[in-house]
């Protein structure tokens, strides 16, 4: 290794040590902003139906349809803006904690339903290739596949 290469590695490591938390916070914020922004336009977000349905269930039908979509859009954009800018960060993290309960509720519902049916819950990673997914499903001897 040359001295220049060693210095470059040391400088990069030092920079990452100082800025990695900020980089992570900003990148997660951009994801929230992106998905939240899409929800301002009905029919554009791939998660629109799931978001509206989940909020309708969590509010027992009090908030539904376009209002539910707007609430989710504003919430996600607020979380994203607080993470990206660092302003009102505590408020944004508190809202994010509450939102994560809503985001995960369909998964939790499916998990407990599987247990009540005597089934085994086997989560799948959508980024896996088809042969890998096939292997997991065949190995689990899956009889039912729940998509959401």
Backbone as JSON Lines, residues from 0, in Angstrom:
{"i":0,"aa":"X","n":[0.83,-1.18,0.0],"ca":[0.0,0.0,0.0],"c":[0.88,1.25,0.0]}
{"i":1,"aa":"X","n":[0.49,2.19,-0.8],"ca":[1.26,3.43,-0.84],"c":[0.81,4.35,0.28]}
{"i":2,"aa":"X","n":[1.65,5.34,0.56],"ca":[1.33,6.29,1.63],"c":[0.08,7.11,1.28]}
{"i":3,"aa":"X","n":[-0.06,7.45,-0.01],"ca":[-1.22,8.22,-0.44],"c":[-2.51,7.43,-0.24]}
{"i":4,"aa":"X","n":[-2.46,6.17,-0.59],"ca":[-3.63,5.3,-0.43],"c":[-3.99,5.16,1.04]}
{"i":5,"aa":"X","n":[-3.0,5.0,1.89],"ca":[-3.22,4.87,3.33],"c":[-3.84,6.14,3.9]}
{"i":6,"aa":"X","n":[-3.33,7.3,3.45],"ca":[-3.89,8.58,3.91],"c":[-5.33,8.75,3.44]}
{"i":7,"aa":"X","n":[-5.59,8.32,2.2],"ca":[-6.94,8.43,1.65],"c":[-7.92,7.57,2.46]}
{"i":8,"aa":"X","n":[-7.51,6.36,2.79],"ca":[-8.35,5.46,3.59],"c":[-8.6,6.07,4.97]}
{"i":9,"aa":"X","n":[-7.56,6.61,5.58],"ca":[-7.69,7.22,6.9],"c":[-8.62,8.42,6.87]}
{"i":10,"aa":"X","n":[-8.48,9.26,5.83],"ca":[-9.34,10.44,5.71],"c":[-10.79,10.05,5.49]}
{"i":11,"aa":"X","n":[-11.02,9.04,4.65],"ca":[-12.38,8.57,4.39],"c":[-12.99,7.99,5.66]}
{"i":12,"aa":"X","n":[-12.24,7.2,6.38],"ca":[-12.72,6.61,7.62],"c":[-13.06,7.69,8.64]}
{"i":13,"aa":"X","n":[-12.2,8.68,8.74],"ca":[-12.45,9.78,9.68],"c":[-13.71,10.56,9.29]}
{"i":14,"aa":"X","n":[-13.87,10.84,7.99],"ca":[-15.05,11.57,7.52],"c":[-16.32,10.78,7.82]}
{"i":15,"aa":"X","n":[-16.29,9.48,7.53],"ca":[-17.45,8.63,7.79],"c":[-17.77,8.57,9.28]}
{"i":16,"aa":"X","n":[-16.76,8.51,10.11],"ca":[-16.98,8.47,11.56],"c":[-17.67,9.74,12.04]}
{"i":17,"aa":"X","n":[-17.33,10.88,11.44],"ca":[-17.93,12.15,11.85],"c":[-19.32,12.36,11.27]}
{"i":18,"aa":"X","n":[-19.58,11.85,10.07],"ca":[-20.82,12.21,9.36],"c":[-21.78,11.05,9.11]}
{"i":19,"aa":"X","n":[-21.47,9.85,9.55],"ca":[-22.31,8.7,9.2],"c":[-23.72,8.79,9.76]}
{"i":20,"aa":"X","n":[-23.87,9.29,10.98],"ca":[-25.21,9.41,11.58],"c":[-26.03,10.43,10.79]}
{"i":21,"aa":"X","n":[-25.42,11.56,10.44],"ca":[-26.14,12.56,9.65],"c":[-26.51,12.02,8.28]}
{"i":22,"aa":"X","n":[-25.59,11.29,7.65],"ca":[-25.88,10.73,6.33],"c":[-27.03,9.73,6.4]}
{"i":23,"aa":"X","n":[-27.05,8.91,7.43],"ca":[-28.14,7.95,7.61],"c":[-29.46,8.67,7.85]}
{"i":24,"aa":"X","n":[-29.45,9.68,8.72],"ca":[-30.66,10.44,9.04],"c":[-31.22,11.1,7.78]}
{"i":25,"aa":"X","n":[-30.35,11.7,7.0],"ca":[-30.79,12.4,5.79],"c":[-31.3,11.4,4.75]}
{"i":26,"aa":"X","n":[-30.63,10.27,4.59],"ca":[-31.08,9.3,3.58],"c":[-32.44,8.7,3.95]}
{"i":27,"aa":"X","n":[-32.65,8.4,5.23],"ca":[-33.97,7.9,5.65],"c":[-35.02,8.99,5.46]}
{"i":28,"aa":"X","n":[-34.65,10.23,5.75],"ca":[-35.57,11.35,5.53],"c":[-35.97,11.51,4.07]}
{"i":29,"aa":"X","n":[-35.02,11.32,3.17],"ca":[-35.33,11.42,1.74],"c":[-36.28,10.31,1.3]}
{"i":30,"aa":"X","n":[-36.14,9.13,1.88],"ca":[-37.06,8.03,1.56],"c":[-38.47,8.4,2.02]}
{"i":31,"aa":"X","n":[-38.6,8.91,3.24],"ca":[-39.91,9.32,3.73],"c":[-40.49,10.44,2.86]}
{"i":32,"aa":"X","n":[-39.67,11.41,2.5],"ca":[-40.14,12.5,1.64],"c":[-40.61,11.99,0.29]}
{"i":33,"aa":"X","n":[-39.85,11.09,-0.3],"ca":[-40.22,10.56,-1.61],"c":[-41.54,9.82,-1.59]}
{"i":34,"aa":"X","n":[-41.7,8.91,-0.64],"ca":[-42.95,8.15,-0.56],"c":[-44.11,9.03,-0.13]}
{"i":35,"aa":"X","n":[-43.86,9.98,0.77],"ca":[-44.92,10.89,1.2],"c":[-45.38,11.79,0.07]}
{"i":36,"aa":"X","n":[-44.43,12.31,-0.71],"ca":[-44.76,13.19,-1.83],"c":[-45.64,12.48,-2.86]}
{"i":37,"aa":"X","n":[-45.33,11.21,-3.14],"ca":[-46.13,10.45,-4.11],"c":[-47.59,10.33,-3.66]}
{"i":38,"aa":"X","n":[-47.81,10.27,-2.36],"ca":[-49.17,10.08,-1.86],"c":[-50.04,11.32,-2.01]}
{"i":39,"aa":"X","n":[-49.44,12.47,-2.33],"ca":[-50.23,13.67,-2.58],"c":[-50.96,13.59,-3.93]}
{"i":40,"aa":"X","n":[-50.58,12.62,-4.74],"ca":[-51.17,12.46,-6.07],"c":[-51.87,11.1,-6.14]}
{"i":41,"aa":"X","n":[-53.19,11.07,-6.0],"ca":[-53.93,9.79,-5.98],"c":[-53.63,8.95,-7.22]}
{"i":42,"aa":"X","n":[-53.41,7.66,-6.99],"ca":[-53.14,6.73,-8.07],"c":[-51.68,6.6,-8.45]}
{"i":43,"aa":"X","n":[-50.8,7.38,-7.82],"ca":[-49.38,7.36,-8.18],"c":[-48.57,6.45,-7.26]}
{"i":44,"aa":"X","n":[-48.87,6.48,-5.97],"ca":[-48.09,5.71,-5.0],"c":[-48.41,4.23,-5.06]}
{"i":45,"aa":"X","n":[-47.39,3.37,-5.11],"ca":[-47.65,1.93,-5.12],"c":[-48.21,1.43,-3.79]}
{"i":46,"aa":"X","n":[-48.04,2.2,-2.72],"ca":[-48.51,1.78,-1.39],"c":[-49.81,2.48,-1.0]}
{"i":47,"aa":"X","n":[-50.46,3.13,-1.95],"ca":[-51.65,3.92,-1.64],"c":[-52.77,3.08,-1.02]}
{"i":48,"aa":"X","n":[-53.09,1.98,-1.65],"ca":[-54.19,1.14,-1.16],"c":[-53.9,0.6,0.23]}
{"i":49,"aa":"X","n":[-52.68,0.16,0.45],"ca":[-52.29,-0.37,1.76],"c":[-52.34,0.73,2.82]}
{"i":50,"aa":"X","n":[-51.85,1.92,2.49],"ca":[-51.83,3.03,3.45],"c":[-53.24,3.44,3.84]}
{"i":51,"aa":"X","n":[-54.11,3.6,2.85],"ca":[-55.49,4.0,3.13],"c":[-56.21,2.92,3.93]}
{"i":52,"aa":"X","n":[-56.07,1.67,3.51],"ca":[-56.73,0.57,4.22],"c":[-56.27,0.43,5.65]}
{"i":53,"aa":"X","n":[-54.98,0.6,5.87],"ca":[-54.44,0.49,7.23],"c":[-54.96,1.61,8.11]}
{"i":54,"aa":"X","n":[-54.95,2.85,7.6],"ca":[-55.43,3.97,8.4],"c":[-56.93,3.85,8.67]}
{"i":55,"aa":"X","n":[-57.68,3.37,7.68],"ca":[-59.11,3.15,7.9],"c":[-59.34,2.14,9.03]}
{"i":56,"aa":"X","n":[-58.56,1.06,9.04],"ca":[-58.71,0.06,10.1],"c":[-58.28,0.6,11.45]}
{"i":57,"aa":"X","n":[-57.17,1.32,11.5],"ca":[-56.67,1.83,12.77],"c":[-57.59,2.89,13.38]}
{"i":58,"aa":"X","n":[-58.33,3.61,12.53],"ca":[-59.24,4.65,13.03],"c":[-60.69,4.17,13.04]}
{"i":59,"aa":"X","n":[-60.89,2.88,12.82],"ca":[-62.24,2.28,12.79],"c":[-63.17,2.99,11.81]}
{"i":60,"aa":"X","n":[-62.6,3.39,10.67],"ca":[-63.39,3.98,9.6],"c":[-63.63,5.47,9.73]}
{"i":61,"aa":"X","n":[-63.15,6.1,10.81],"ca":[-63.36,7.54,10.99],"c":[-62.61,8.33,9.93]}
{"i":62,"aa":"X","n":[-61.39,7.91,9.63],"ca":[-60.59,8.55,8.58],"c":[-60.51,7.57,7.42]}
{"i":63,"aa":"X","n":[-60.99,7.98,6.25],"ca":[-61.0,7.05,5.12],"c":[-60.75,7.78,3.81]}
{"i":64,"aa":"X","n":[-60.53,7.01,2.77],"ca":[-60.39,7.52,1.41],"c":[-59.3,8.55,1.24]}
{"i":65,"aa":"X","n":[-59.67,9.65,0.56],"ca":[-58.72,10.71,0.25],"c":[-58.16,11.39,1.49]}
{"i":66,"aa":"X","n":[-58.98,11.49,2.53],"ca":[-58.5,12.11,3.77],"c":[-57.41,11.25,4.39]}
{"i":67,"aa":"X","n":[-57.61,9.94,4.39],"ca":[-56.6,9.02,4.94],"c":[-55.3,9.14,4.15]}
{"i":68,"aa":"X","n":[-55.42,9.22,2.84],"ca":[-54.22,9.35,2.01],"c":[-53.5,10.66,2.29]}
{"i":69,"aa":"X","n":[-54.26,11.75,2.46],"ca":[-53.65,13.04,2.76],"c":[-52.97,13.03,4.12]}
{"i":70,"aa":"X","n":[-53.58,12.39,5.11],"ca":[-52.98,12.29,6.44],"c":[-51.66,11.54,6.38]}
{"i":71,"aa":"X","n":[-51.64,10.43,5.66],"ca":[-50.41,9.65,5.52],"c":[-49.35,10.46,4.78]}
{"i":72,"aa":"X","n":[-49.75,11.17,3.72],"ca":[-48.81,11.97,2.94],"c":[-48.19,13.07,3.79]}
{"i":73,"aa":"X","n":[-49.01,13.8,4.53],"ca":[-48.51,14.88,5.38],"c":[-47.6,14.32,6.47]}
{"i":74,"aa":"X","n":[-48.01,13.22,7.07],"ca":[-47.21,12.6,8.13],"c":[-45.85,12.18,7.61]}
{"i":75,"aa":"X","n":[-45.82,11.48,6.48],"ca":[-44.54,11.02,5.92],"c":[-43.66,12.19,5.5]}
{"i":76,"aa":"X","n":[-44.25,13.22,4.92],"ca":[-43.46,14.39,4.52],"c":[-42.92,15.14,5.74]}
{"i":77,"aa":"X","n":[-43.73,15.24,6.8],"ca":[-43.26,15.88,8.03],"c":[-42.07,15.13,8.61]}
{"i":78,"aa":"X","n":[-42.19,13.81,8.68],"ca":[-41.09,12.99,9.18],"c":[-39.85,13.2,8.3]}
{"i":79,"aa":"X","n":[-40.04,13.16,6.98],"ca":[-38.92,13.34,6.06],"c":[-38.26,14.69,6.21]}
{"i":80,"aa":"X","n":[-39.06,15.75,6.31],"ca":[-38.49,17.1,6.45],"c":[-37.72,17.26,7.75]}
{"i":81,"aa":"X","n":[-38.25,16.7,8.84],"ca":[-37.52,16.82,10.11],"c":[-36.2,16.06,10.06]}
{"i":82,"aa":"X","n":[-36.2,14.9,9.41],"ca":[-34.96,14.13,9.33],"c":[-33.94,14.79,8.4]}
{"i":83,"aa":"X","n":[-34.4,15.33,7.28],"ca":[-33.48,15.94,6.32],"c":[-32.9,17.25,6.87]}
{"i":84,"aa":"X","n":[-33.76,18.09,7.45],"ca":[-33.3,19.4,7.91],"c":[-32.7,19.37,9.31]}
{"i":85,"aa":"X","n":[-33.11,18.41,10.13],"ca":[-32.65,18.38,11.51],"c":[-33.44,19.31,12.41]}
{"i":86,"aa":"X","n":[-34.4,20.04,11.87],"ca":[-35.26,20.94,12.65],"c":[-36.43,20.14,13.21]}
{"i":87,"aa":"X","n":[-36.84,20.46,14.43],"ca":[-37.94,19.76,15.11],"c":[-37.71,18.25,15.12]}
{"i":88,"aa":"X","n":[-36.45,17.86,15.28],"ca":[-36.07,16.46,15.16],"c":[-36.77,15.58,16.2]}
{"i":89,"aa":"X","n":[-36.87,16.07,17.44],"ca":[-37.53,15.27,18.47],"c":[-39.0,15.04,18.13]}
{"i":90,"aa":"X","n":[-39.67,16.07,17.63],"ca":[-41.07,15.92,17.23],"c":[-41.19,14.95,16.07]}
{"i":91,"aa":"X","n":[-40.29,15.07,15.11],"ca":[-40.31,14.18,13.96],"c":[-40.09,12.73,14.35]}
{"i":92,"aa":"X","n":[-39.16,12.49,15.27],"ca":[-38.9,11.12,15.72],"c":[-40.08,10.56,16.51]}
{"i":93,"aa":"X","n":[-40.75,11.42,17.27],"ca":[-41.94,10.97,18.01],"c":[-43.06,10.59,17.04]}
{"i":94,"aa":"X","n":[-43.27,11.42,16.03],"ca":[-44.28,11.1,15.0],"c":[-43.88,9.84,14.25]}
{"i":95,"aa":"X","n":[-42.59,9.69,13.97],"ca":[-42.11,8.51,13.27],"c":[-42.35,7.24,14.09]}
{"i":96,"aa":"X","n":[-42.15,7.31,15.4],"ca":[-42.39,6.15,16.26],"c":[-43.86,5.73,16.18]}
{"i":97,"aa":"X","n":[-44.76,6.71,16.22],"ca":[-46.18,6.4,16.09],"c":[-46.53,5.87,14.72]}
{"i":98,"aa":"X","n":[-45.92,6.46,13.69],"ca":[-46.2,6.02,12.33],"c":[-45.71,4.6,12.09]}
{"i":99,"aa":"X","n":[-44.59,4.24,12.71],"ca":[-44.06,2.88,12.52],"c":[-45.02,1.83,13.07]}
{"i":100,"aa":"X","n":[-45.76,2.18,14.11],"ca":[-46.79,1.26,14.62],"c":[-47.82,1.01,13.52]}
{"i":101,"aa":"X","n":[-48.24,2.08,12.85],"ca":[-49.19,1.94,11.76],"c":[-48.61,1.21,10.57]}
{"i":102,"aa":"X","n":[-47.34,1.49,10.25],"ca":[-46.7,0.83,9.11],"c":[-46.61,-0.67,9.31]}
{"i":103,"aa":"X","n":[-46.35,-1.08,10.54],"ca":[-46.14,-2.5,10.83],"c":[-47.42,-3.26,11.17]}
{"i":104,"aa":"X","n":[-48.52,-2.55,11.39],"ca":[-49.74,-3.23,11.85],"c":[-50.25,-4.3,10.88]}
{"i":105,"aa":"X","n":[-50.2,-4.12,9.55],"ca":[-50.65,-5.23,8.69],"c":[-49.77,-6.47,8.83]}
{"i":106,"aa":"X","n":[-48.48,-6.27,9.03],"ca":[-47.57,-7.4,9.19],"c":[-47.85,-8.14,10.5]}
{"i":107,"aa":"X","n":[-48.08,-7.38,11.57],"ca":[-48.37,-7.97,12.87],"c":[-49.69,-8.74,12.82]}
{"i":108,"aa":"X","n":[-50.67,-8.15,12.14],"ca":[-51.97,-8.81,11.99],"c":[-51.83,-10.16,11.29]}
{"i":109,"aa":"X","n":[-51.05,-10.2,10.23],"ca":[-50.82,-11.45,9.5],"c":[-50.05,-12.45,10.35]}
{"i":110,"aa":"X","n":[-49.07,-11.97,11.11],"ca":[-48.27,-12.83,11.98],"c":[-49.16,-13.53,13.01]}
{"i":111,"aa":"X","n":[-50.02,-12.77,13.68],"ca":[-50.88,-13.37,14.7],"c":[-51.97,-14.24,14.08]}
{"i":112,"aa":"X","n":[-52.47,-13.85,12.91],"ca":[-53.48,-14.68,12.24],"c":[-52.9,-16.04,11.88]}
{"i":113,"aa":"X","n":[-51.66,-16.05,11.43],"ca":[-51.02,-17.33,11.11],"c":[-50.93,-18.21,12.34]}
{"i":114,"aa":"X","n":[-50.58,-17.62,13.47],"ca":[-50.5,-18.38,14.71],"c":[-51.84,-18.94,15.13]}
{"i":115,"aa":"X","n":[-52.9,-18.16,14.97],"ca":[-54.24,-18.64,15.33],"c":[-54.7,-19.78,14.44]}
{"i":116,"aa":"X","n":[-54.23,-19.77,13.2],"ca":[-54.6,-20.84,12.26],"c":[-53.72,-22.07,12.42]}
{"i":117,"aa":"X","n":[-52.71,-21.98,13.27],"ca":[-51.78,-23.09,13.42],"c":[-50.74,-23.14,12.32]}
{"i":118,"aa":"X","n":[-50.59,-22.03,11.62],"ca":[-49.64,-21.95,10.52],"c":[-48.32,-21.36,11.01]}
{"i":119,"aa":"X","n":[-47.31,-21.44,10.18],"ca":[-46.0,-20.87,10.5],"c":[-45.79,-19.66,9.59]}
{"i":120,"aa":"X","n":[-45.42,-18.54,10.19],"ca":[-45.18,-17.3,9.46],"c":[-43.76,-17.31,8.92]}
{"i":121,"aa":"X","n":[-43.61,-17.25,7.6],"ca":[-42.28,-17.26,6.97],"c":[-42.17,-15.99,6.11]}
{"i":122,"aa":"X","n":[-41.54,-14.93,6.64],"ca":[-41.41,-13.71,5.84],"c":[-40.44,-13.91,4.68]}
{"i":123,"aa":"X","n":[-40.74,-13.28,3.56],"ca":[-39.89,-13.39,2.37],"c":[-39.34,-12.01,2.01]}
{"i":124,"aa":"X","n":[-38.13,-11.98,1.53],"ca":[-37.51,-10.75,1.06],"c":[-37.83,-10.6,-0.42]}
{"i":125,"aa":"X","n":[-38.48,-9.51,-0.8],"ca":[-38.88,-9.31,-2.19],"c":[-37.69,-9.08,-3.12]}
{"i":126,"aa":"X","n":[-36.53,-8.87,-2.57],"ca":[-35.34,-8.66,-3.41],"c":[-34.66,-9.96,-3.8]}
{"i":127,"aa":"X","n":[-35.14,-11.06,-3.27],"ca":[-34.56,-12.35,-3.63],"c":[-34.93,-12.72,-5.06]}
{"i":128,"aa":"X","n":[-34.07,-13.48,-5.69],"ca":[-34.34,-13.95,-7.05],"c":[-35.4,-15.06,-7.0]}
{"i":129,"aa":"X","n":[-36.04,-15.29,-8.12],"ca":[-37.11,-16.3,-8.19],"c":[-36.65,-17.68,-7.72]}
{"i":130,"aa":"X","n":[-35.48,-18.18,-8.13],"ca":[-35.06,-19.5,-7.63],"c":[-34.9,-19.54,-6.11]}
{"i":131,"aa":"X","n":[-34.42,-18.44,-5.53],"ca":[-34.26,-18.4,-4.08],"c":[-35.61,-18.42,-3.38]}
{"i":132,"aa":"X","n":[-36.56,-17.63,-3.89],"ca":[-37.91,-17.62,-3.32],"c":[-38.56,-19.0,-3.44]}
{"i":133,"aa":"X","n":[-38.39,-19.62,-4.6],"ca":[-38.95,-20.96,-4.83],"c":[-38.38,-21.95,-3.82]}
{"i":134,"aa":"X","n":[-37.07,-21.89,-3.59],"ca":[-36.42,-22.8,-2.63],"c":[-37.0,-22.6,-1.23]}
{"i":135,"aa":"X","n":[-37.14,-21.35,-0.8],"ca":[-37.66,-21.08,0.55],"c":[-39.09,-21.59,0.68]}
{"i":136,"aa":"X","n":[-39.93,-21.33,-0.33],"ca":[-41.33,-21.76,-0.27],"c":[-41.44,-23.28,-0.31]}
{"i":137,"aa":"X","n":[-40.63,-23.93,-1.14],"ca":[-40.68,-25.4,-1.19],"c":[-40.14,-26.01,0.1]}
{"i":138,"aa":"X","n":[-39.08,-25.44,0.64],"ca":[-38.5,-25.96,1.88],"c":[-39.47,-25.78,3.06]}
{"i":139,"aa":"X","n":[-40.23,-24.68,3.04],"ca":[-41.21,-24.44,4.1],"c":[-42.48,-25.25,3.89]}
{"i":140,"aa":"X","n":[-42.59,-25.9,2.74],"ca":[-43.79,-26.66,2.38],"c":[-45.03,-25.77,2.47]}
{"i":141,"aa":"X","n":[-44.91,-24.57,1.87],"ca":[-45.96,-23.56,1.96],"c":[-47.23,-24.0,1.23]}
{"i":142,"aa":"X","n":[-48.35,-23.8,1.89],"ca":[-49.66,-24.1,1.31],"c":[-50.41,-22.82,0.95]}
{"i":143,"aa":"X","n":[-49.98,-21.69,1.54],"ca":[-50.66,-20.42,1.33],"c":[-49.61,-19.32,1.29]}
{"i":144,"aa":"X","n":[-49.79,-18.37,0.39],"ca":[-48.89,-17.23,0.29],"c":[-49.71,-15.97,0.42]}
{"i":145,"aa":"X","n":[-49.41,-15.15,1.42],"ca":[-50.13,-13.9,1.65],"c":[-49.27,-12.76,1.11]}
{"i":146,"aa":"X","n":[-49.82,-12.0,0.19],"ca":[-49.11,-10.87,-0.4],"c":[-49.73,-9.57,0.1]}
{"i":147,"aa":"X","n":[-48.91,-8.57,0.32],"ca":[-49.47,-7.31,0.8],"c":[-48.63,-6.14,0.41]}
